[in-house]
CSV table of C-alpha atoms in Angstrom, one decimal:
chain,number,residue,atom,x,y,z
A,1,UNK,CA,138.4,110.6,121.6
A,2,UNK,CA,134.7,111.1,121.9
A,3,UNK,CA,134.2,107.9,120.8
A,4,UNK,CA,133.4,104.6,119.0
A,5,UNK,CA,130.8,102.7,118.2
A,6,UNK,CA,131.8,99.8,120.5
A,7,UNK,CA,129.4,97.3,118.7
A,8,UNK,CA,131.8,97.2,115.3
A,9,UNK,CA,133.3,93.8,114.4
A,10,UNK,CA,136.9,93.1,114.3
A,11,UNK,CA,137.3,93.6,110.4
A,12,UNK,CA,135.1,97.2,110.4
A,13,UNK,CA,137.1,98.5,113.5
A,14,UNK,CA,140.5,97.8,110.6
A,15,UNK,CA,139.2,98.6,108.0
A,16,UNK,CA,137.6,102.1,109.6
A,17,UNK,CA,141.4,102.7,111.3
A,18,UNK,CA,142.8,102.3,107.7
A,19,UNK,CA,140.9,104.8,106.5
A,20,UNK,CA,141.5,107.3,109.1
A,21,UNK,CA,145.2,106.3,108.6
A,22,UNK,CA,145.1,107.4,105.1
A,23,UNK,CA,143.2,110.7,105.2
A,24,UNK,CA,145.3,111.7,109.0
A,25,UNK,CA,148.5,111.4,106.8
A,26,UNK,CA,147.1,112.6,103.2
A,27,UNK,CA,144.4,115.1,104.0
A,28,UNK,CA,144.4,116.4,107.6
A,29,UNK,CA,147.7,118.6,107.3
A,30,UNK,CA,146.1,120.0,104.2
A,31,UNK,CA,142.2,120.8,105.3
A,32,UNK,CA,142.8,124.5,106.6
A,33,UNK,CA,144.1,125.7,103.2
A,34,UNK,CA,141.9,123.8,100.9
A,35,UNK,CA,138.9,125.0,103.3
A,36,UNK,CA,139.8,128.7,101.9
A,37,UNK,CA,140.4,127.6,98.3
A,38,UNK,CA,137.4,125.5,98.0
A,39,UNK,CA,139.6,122.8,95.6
A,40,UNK,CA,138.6,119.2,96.1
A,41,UNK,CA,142.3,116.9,96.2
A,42,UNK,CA,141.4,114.4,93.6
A,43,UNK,CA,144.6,112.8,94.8
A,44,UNK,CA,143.2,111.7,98.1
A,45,UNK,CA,140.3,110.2,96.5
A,46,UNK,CA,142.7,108.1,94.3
A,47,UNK,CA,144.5,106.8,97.2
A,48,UNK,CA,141.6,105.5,98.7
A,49,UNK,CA,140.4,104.3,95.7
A,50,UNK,CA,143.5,102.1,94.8
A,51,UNK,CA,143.0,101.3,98.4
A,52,UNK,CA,139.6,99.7,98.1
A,53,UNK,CA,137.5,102.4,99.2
A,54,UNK,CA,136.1,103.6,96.4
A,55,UNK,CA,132.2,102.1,95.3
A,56,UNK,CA,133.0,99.5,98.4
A,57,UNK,CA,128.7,99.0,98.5
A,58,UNK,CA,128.6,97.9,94.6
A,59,UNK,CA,127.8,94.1,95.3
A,60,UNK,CA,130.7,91.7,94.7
A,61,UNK,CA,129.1,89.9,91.8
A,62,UNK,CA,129.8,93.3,89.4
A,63,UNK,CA,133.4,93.8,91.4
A,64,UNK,CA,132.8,95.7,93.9
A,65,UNK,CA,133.2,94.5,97.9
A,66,UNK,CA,129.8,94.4,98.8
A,67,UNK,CA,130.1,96.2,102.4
A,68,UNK,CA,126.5,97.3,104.2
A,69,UNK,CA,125.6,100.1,105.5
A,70,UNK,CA,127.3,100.0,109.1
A,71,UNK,CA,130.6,98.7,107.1
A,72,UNK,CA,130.2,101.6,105.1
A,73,UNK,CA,129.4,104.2,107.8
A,74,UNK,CA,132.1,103.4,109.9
A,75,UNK,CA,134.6,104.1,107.4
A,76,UNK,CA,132.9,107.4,106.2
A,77,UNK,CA,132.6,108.0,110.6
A,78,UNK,CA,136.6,108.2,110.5
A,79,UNK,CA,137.1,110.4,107.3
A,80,UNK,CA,134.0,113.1,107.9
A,81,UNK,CA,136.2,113.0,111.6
A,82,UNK,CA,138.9,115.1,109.2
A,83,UNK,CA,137.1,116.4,106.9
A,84,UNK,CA,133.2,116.2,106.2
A,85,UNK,CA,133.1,117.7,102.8
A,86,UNK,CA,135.3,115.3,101.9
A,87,UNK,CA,134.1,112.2,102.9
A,88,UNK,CA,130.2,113.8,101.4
A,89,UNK,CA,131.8,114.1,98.4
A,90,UNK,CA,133.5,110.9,98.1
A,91,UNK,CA,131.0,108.9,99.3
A,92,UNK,CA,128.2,110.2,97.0
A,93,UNK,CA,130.8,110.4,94.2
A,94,UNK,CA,130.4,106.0,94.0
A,95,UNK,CA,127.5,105.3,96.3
A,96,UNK,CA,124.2,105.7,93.9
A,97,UNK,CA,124.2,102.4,92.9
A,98,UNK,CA,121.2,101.1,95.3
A,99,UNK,CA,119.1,103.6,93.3
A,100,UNK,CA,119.8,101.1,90.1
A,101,UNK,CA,119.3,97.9,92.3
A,102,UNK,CA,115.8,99.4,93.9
A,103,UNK,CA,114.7,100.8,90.6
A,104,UNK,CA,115.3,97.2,89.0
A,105,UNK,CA,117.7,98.3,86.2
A,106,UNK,CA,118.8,96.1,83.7
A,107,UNK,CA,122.0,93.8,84.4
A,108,UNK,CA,123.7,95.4,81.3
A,109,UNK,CA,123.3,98.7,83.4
A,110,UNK,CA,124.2,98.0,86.6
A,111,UNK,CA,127.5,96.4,85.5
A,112,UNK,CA,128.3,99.3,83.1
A,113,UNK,CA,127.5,101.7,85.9
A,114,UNK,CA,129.6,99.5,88.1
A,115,UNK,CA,132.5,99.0,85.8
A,116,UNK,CA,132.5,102.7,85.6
A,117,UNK,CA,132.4,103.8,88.6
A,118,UNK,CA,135.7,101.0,89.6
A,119,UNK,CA,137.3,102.5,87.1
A,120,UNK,CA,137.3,105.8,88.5
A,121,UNK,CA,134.2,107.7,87.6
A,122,UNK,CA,132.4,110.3,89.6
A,123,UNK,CA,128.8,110.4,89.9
A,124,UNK,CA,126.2,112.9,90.8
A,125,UNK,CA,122.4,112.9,91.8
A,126,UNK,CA,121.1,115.6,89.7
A,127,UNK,CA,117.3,115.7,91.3
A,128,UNK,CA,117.2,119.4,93.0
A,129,UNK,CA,116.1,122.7,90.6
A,130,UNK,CA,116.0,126.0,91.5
A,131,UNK,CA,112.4,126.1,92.0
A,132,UNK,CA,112.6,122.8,93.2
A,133,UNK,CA,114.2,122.0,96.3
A,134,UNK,CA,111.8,120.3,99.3
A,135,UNK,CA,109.2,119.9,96.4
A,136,UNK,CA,110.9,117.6,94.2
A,137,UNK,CA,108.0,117.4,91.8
A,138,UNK,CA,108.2,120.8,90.6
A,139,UNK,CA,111.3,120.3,88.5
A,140,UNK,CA,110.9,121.6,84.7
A,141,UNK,CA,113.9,119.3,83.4
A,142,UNK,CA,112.0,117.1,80.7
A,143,UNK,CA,113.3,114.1,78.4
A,144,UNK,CA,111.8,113.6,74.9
A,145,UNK,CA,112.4,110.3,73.3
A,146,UNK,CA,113.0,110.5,70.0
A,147,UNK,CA,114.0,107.0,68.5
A,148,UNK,CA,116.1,105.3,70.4
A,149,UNK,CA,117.4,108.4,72.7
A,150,UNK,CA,115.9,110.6,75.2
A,151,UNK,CA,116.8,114.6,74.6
A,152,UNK,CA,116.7,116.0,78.1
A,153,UNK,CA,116.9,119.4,79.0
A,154,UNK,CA,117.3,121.7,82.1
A,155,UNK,CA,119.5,122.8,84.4
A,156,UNK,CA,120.0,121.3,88.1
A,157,UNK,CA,121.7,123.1,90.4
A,158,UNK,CA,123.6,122.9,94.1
A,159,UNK,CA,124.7,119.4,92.6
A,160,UNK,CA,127.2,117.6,95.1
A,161,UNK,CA,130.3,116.3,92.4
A,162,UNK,CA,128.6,118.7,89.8
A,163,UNK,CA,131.8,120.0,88.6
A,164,UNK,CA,133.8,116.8,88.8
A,165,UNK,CA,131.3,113.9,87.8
A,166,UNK,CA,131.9,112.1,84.6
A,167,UNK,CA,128.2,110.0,85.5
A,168,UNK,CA,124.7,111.9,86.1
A,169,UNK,CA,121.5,110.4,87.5
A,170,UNK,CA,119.1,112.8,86.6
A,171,UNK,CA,115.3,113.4,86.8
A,172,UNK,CA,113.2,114.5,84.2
A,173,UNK,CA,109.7,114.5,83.4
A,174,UNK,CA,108.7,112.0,80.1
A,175,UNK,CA,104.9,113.4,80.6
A,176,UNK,CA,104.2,116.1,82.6
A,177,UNK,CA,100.5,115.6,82.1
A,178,UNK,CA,100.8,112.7,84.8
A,179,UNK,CA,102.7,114.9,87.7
A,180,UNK,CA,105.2,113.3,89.8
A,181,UNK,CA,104.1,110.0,88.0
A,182,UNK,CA,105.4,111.1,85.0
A,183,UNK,CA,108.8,111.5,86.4
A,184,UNK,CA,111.9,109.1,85.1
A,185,UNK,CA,115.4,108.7,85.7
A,186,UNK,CA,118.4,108.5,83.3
A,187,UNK,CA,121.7,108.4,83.5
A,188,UNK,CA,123.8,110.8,81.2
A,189,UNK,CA,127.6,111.1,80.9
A,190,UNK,CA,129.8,113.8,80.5
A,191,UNK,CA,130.1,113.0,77.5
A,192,UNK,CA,126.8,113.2,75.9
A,193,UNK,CA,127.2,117.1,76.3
A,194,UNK,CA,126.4,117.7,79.7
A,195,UNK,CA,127.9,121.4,80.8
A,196,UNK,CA,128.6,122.5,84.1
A,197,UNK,CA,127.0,126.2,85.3
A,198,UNK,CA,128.7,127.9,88.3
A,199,UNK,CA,130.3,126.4,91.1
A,200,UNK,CA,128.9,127.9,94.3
A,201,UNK,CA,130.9,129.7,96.8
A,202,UNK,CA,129.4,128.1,100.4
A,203,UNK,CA,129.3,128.9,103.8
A,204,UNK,CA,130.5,125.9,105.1
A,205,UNK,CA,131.8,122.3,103.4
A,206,UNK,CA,133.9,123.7,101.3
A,207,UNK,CA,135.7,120.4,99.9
A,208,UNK,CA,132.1,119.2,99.0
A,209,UNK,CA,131.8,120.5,95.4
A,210,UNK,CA,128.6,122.1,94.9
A,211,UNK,CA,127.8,123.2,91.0
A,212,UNK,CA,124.7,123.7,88.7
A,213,UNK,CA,124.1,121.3,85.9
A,214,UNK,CA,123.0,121.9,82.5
A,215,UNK,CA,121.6,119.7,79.8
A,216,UNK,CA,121.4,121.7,76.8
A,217,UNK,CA,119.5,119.1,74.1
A,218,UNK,CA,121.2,116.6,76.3
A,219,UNK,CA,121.1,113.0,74.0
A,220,UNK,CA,121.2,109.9,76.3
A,221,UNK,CA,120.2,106.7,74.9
A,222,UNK,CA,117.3,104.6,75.7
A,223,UNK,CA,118.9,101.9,77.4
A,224,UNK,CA,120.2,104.9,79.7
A,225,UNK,CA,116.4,104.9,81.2
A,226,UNK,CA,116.6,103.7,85.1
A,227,UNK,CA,113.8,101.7,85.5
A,228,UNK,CA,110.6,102.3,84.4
A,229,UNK,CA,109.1,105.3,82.7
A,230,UNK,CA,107.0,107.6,84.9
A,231,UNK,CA,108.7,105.9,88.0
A,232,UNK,CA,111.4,108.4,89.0
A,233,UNK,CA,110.0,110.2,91.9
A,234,UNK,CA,109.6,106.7,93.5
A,235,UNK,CA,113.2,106.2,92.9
A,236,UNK,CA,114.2,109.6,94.1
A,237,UNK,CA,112.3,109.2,97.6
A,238,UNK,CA,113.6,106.2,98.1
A,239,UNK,CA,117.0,107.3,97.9
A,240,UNK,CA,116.1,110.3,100.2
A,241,UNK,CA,114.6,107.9,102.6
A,242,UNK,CA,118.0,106.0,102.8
A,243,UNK,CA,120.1,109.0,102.2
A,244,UNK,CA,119.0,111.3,105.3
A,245,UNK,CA,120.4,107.9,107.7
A,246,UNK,CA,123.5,107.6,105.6
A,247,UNK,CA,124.7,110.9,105.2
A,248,UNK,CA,124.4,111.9,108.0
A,249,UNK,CA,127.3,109.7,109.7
A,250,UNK,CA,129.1,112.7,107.9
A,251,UNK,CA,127.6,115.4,110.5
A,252,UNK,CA,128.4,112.5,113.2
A,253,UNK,CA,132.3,112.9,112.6
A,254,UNK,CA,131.9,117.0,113.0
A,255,UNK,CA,130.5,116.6,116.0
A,256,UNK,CA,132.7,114.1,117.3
A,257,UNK,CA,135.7,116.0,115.7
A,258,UNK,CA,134.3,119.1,117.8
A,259,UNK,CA,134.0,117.1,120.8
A,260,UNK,CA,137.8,116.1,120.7
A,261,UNK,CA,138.9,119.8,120.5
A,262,UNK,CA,136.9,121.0,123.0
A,263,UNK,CA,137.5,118.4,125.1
A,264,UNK,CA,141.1,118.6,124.8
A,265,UNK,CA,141.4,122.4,125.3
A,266,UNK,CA,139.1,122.0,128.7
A,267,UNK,CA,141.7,120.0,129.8
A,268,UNK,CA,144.6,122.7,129.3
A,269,UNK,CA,143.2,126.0,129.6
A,270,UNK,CA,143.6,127.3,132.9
A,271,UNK,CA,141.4,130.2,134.6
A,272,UNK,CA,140.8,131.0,138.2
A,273,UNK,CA,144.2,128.7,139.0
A,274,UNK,CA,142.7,125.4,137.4
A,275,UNK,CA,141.7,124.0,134.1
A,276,UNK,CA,138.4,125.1,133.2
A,277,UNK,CA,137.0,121.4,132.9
A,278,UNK,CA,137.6,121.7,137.0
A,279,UNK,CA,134.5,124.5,136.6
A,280,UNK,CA,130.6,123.0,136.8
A,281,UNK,CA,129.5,125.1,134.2
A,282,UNK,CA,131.9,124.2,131.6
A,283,UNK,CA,132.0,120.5,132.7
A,284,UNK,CA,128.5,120.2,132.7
A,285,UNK,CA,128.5,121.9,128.9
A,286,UNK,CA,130.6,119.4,128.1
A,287,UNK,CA,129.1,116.2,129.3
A,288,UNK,CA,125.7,117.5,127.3
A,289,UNK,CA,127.6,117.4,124.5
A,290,UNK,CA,129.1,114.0,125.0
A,291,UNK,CA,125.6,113.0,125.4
A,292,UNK,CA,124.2,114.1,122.2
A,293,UNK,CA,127.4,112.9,120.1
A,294,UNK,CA,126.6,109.3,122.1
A,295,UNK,CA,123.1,109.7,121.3
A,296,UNK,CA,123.8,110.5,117.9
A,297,UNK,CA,126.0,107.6,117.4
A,298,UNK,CA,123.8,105.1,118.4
A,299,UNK,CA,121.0,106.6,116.8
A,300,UNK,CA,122.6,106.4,113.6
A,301,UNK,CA,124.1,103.4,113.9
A,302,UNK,CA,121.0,101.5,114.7
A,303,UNK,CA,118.8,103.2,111.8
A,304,UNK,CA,122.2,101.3,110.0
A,305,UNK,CA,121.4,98.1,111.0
A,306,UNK,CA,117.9,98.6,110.3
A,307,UNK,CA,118.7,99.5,106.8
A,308,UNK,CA,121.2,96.7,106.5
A,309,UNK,CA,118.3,94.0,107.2
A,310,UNK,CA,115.9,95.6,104.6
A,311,UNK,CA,113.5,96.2,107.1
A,312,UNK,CA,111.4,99.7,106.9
A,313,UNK,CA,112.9,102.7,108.6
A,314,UNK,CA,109.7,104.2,109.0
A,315,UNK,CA,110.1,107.4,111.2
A,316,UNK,CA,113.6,106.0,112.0
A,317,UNK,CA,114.7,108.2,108.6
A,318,UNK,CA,113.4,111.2,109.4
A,319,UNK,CA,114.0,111.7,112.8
A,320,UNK,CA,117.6,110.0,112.0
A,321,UNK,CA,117.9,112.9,110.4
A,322,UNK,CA,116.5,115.5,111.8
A,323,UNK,CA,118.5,114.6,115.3
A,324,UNK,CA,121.7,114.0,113.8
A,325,UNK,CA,122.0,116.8,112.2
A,326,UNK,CA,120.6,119.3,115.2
A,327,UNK,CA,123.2,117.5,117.5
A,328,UNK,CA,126.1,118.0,114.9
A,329,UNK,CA,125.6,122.4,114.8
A,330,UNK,CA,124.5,122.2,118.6
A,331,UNK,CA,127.9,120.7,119.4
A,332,UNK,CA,130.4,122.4,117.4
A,333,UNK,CA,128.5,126.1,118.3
A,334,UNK,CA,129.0,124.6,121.7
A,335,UNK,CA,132.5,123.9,120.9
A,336,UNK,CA,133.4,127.8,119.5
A,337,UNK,CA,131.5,128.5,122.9
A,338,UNK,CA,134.3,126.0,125.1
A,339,UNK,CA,137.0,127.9,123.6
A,340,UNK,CA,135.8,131.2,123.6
A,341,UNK,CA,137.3,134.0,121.5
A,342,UNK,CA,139.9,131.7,120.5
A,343,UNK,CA,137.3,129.3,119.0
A,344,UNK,CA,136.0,132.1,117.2
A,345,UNK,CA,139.2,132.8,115.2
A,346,UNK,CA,139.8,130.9,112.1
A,347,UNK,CA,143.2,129.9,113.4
A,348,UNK,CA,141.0,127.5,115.0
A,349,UNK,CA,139.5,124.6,113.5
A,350,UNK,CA,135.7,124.8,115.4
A,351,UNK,CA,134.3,127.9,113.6
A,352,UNK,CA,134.9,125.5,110.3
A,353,UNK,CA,133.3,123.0,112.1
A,354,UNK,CA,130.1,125.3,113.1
A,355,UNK,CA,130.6,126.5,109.5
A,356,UNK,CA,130.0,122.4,108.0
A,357,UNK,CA,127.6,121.4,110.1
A,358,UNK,CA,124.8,123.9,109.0
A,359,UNK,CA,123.9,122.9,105.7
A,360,UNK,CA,122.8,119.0,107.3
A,361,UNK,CA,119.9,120.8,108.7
A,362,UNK,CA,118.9,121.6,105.0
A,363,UNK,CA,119.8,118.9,102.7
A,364,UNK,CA,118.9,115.6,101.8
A,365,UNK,CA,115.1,117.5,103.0
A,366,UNK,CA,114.9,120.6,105.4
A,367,UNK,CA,114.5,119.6,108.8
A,368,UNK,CA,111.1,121.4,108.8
A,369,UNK,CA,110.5,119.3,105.8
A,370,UNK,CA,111.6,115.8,107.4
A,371,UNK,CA,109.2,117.0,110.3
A,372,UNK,CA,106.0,116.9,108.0
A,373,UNK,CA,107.7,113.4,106.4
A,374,UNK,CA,107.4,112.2,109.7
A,375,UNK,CA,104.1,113.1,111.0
A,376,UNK,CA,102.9,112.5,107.6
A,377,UNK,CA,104.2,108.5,108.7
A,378,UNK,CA,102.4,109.2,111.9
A,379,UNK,CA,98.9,110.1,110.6
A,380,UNK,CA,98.8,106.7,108.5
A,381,UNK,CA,101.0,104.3,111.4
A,382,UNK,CA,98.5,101.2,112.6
């Protein structure tokens, strides 16, 4: 293995190993085939549902288990070590609700999002546009209240659980006189009339569900807002700040899942009368990657505990981001490179794995994006 974060306590370390249990058994034998059909097994997310797994960060006092971040990330470390897509999509499909607590929702609101999402719901964060990606502010969605709704319309696309949510957070503006102040956040259900556009066909992370989003006089009612009025743009970079630390403990397991393949196959491929781990340039290839997955690890894991005490992540997000996700598609094109023309053929796991780890250095913020986040922190830092 290419290994653990040694710091975990007893009751992470089982719960993380029941986790990998499940999807090694349920999901593994399965990933090469649903990788060229692109269909997400919904039967895999209910096993791990009925197993606890499922909106584990929803705070006990509205049922959930109340797990931080490193609790969290360890388990999503052991199922993004199968399958990344996978473990993306499950764990946005329950993990918004911080965005309720942060944004100071109403207690009716939170506990009907969290009885929801217990029961079984999927939900989606429906913030990017097509002529809104990096620059969030520049979405057209809008929400007119009439009475005691809000008619939103607008269509959201490359929506993670698009196709298969049954909740939608989704940003509108309520006045776009006032720019990104006049931004709010709703959440709509299926339901209400919400349609789903095209699912894309991606490069990489297939079993993460990507679709466009389309509310179509879209009627949500009032007590649906999130927050405040005019305050969604807050809520949304909030989210981001948190969300490019968290997600990317999914890149983490591709690179360490890369690691294991390429170590193992060094070991057993023999050139020149010796494995090829016995030559410098191949060991010394893969002890730099061993160093960034170690890196990596720790890197994430103590942006995690920073998160976890509520303290400000500063440029810890950003570069969090930015480093994890450069170390997971350094490592797994290092890994085809291990290999060699076998690693290039799709027989192969690695070229899926170079394949999954591309798109982390583009959501959740390009990396050239997160670069001008952090010197932006920079320029203002006493």
């Amino acid at each position: 293995m290419s290994g653990k974060n040694l710091l975990l306590t007893e009751e992470q370390r089982e719960l993380a190993e029941m986790a990998a249990q499940i999807v090694n058994t349920e999901l593994a034998p399965r990933v090469a085939d649903l990788d060229r059909t692109g269909e997400f097994p919904m039967d895999v997310m209910e096993i791990l549902r009925n197993s606890g797994f499922y909106g584990m960060g929803i705070p006990e006092q509205y049922g959930g288990l109340g797990f931080d971040n490193t609790t969290q990330m360890a388990i999503y470390e052991e199922i993004a070590r199968v399958d990344a897509g996978f473990s993306f999509n499950f764990a946005l499909a329950s993990g918004e609700f911080g965005i309720l607590e942060d944004a100071g929702a109403s207690e009716e609101l939170k506990k009907y999002y969290a009885d929801k999402i217990l029961s079984g719901s999927v939900c989606s964060f429906c913030l990017t546009e097509s002529q809104a990606g990096s620059d969030a502010s520049n979405i057209s969605t809008t929400a007119v209240r009439e009475g005691d709704e809000y008619v939103i319309n607008g269509t959201k696309c490359f929506i993670t659980n698009g196709a298969l949510a049954d909740l939608f957070m989704v940003f509108a503006y309520t006045d776009k006189s006032k720019g990104a102040k006049g931004i709010s956040l709703f959440l709509a259900e299926k339901e209400d009339g919400v349609k789903i556009g095209k699912t894309e066909d991606k490069m990489g992370l297939k079993l993460s569900v990507t679709s466009e989003v389309i509310f179509d006089d879209v009627r949500v009612p009032a007590s649906r807002l999130i927050g405040q009025e005019g305050r969604g743009f807050i809520y949304a970079m909030h989210a981001l700040e948190k969300a490019r630390i968290t997600s990317m403990i999914h890149a983490l397991g591709i690179a360490e899942h890369a690691m294991d393949i390429a170590l193992d196959y060094a070991k057993v491929r023999v050139t020149f009368g010796k494995p090829i781990i016995k030559h410098q340039g191949l060991a010394f290839l893969l002890a730099d990657m061993q160093k960034r997955v170690d890196a990596a690890r720790a890197m994430l894991y103590y942006s995690a505990a920073v998160l976890d005490r509520g303290l400000a992540v500063g440029t810890l997000s950003p570069s969090t981001k930015i480093f994890v996700s450069e170390t997971a598609m350094s490592v797994t094109t290092d890994a085809v490179q291990v290999l060699g023309g076998y690693g290039y053929m799709k027989e192969y796991p690695v070229e899926k794995l170079m394949r999954d780890a591309k798109v982390f250095s583009i959501f959740e913020g390009t990396n050239q994006i997160n670069l001008m986040v952090s010197s932006g922190i920079l320029e203002h830092m006493k």
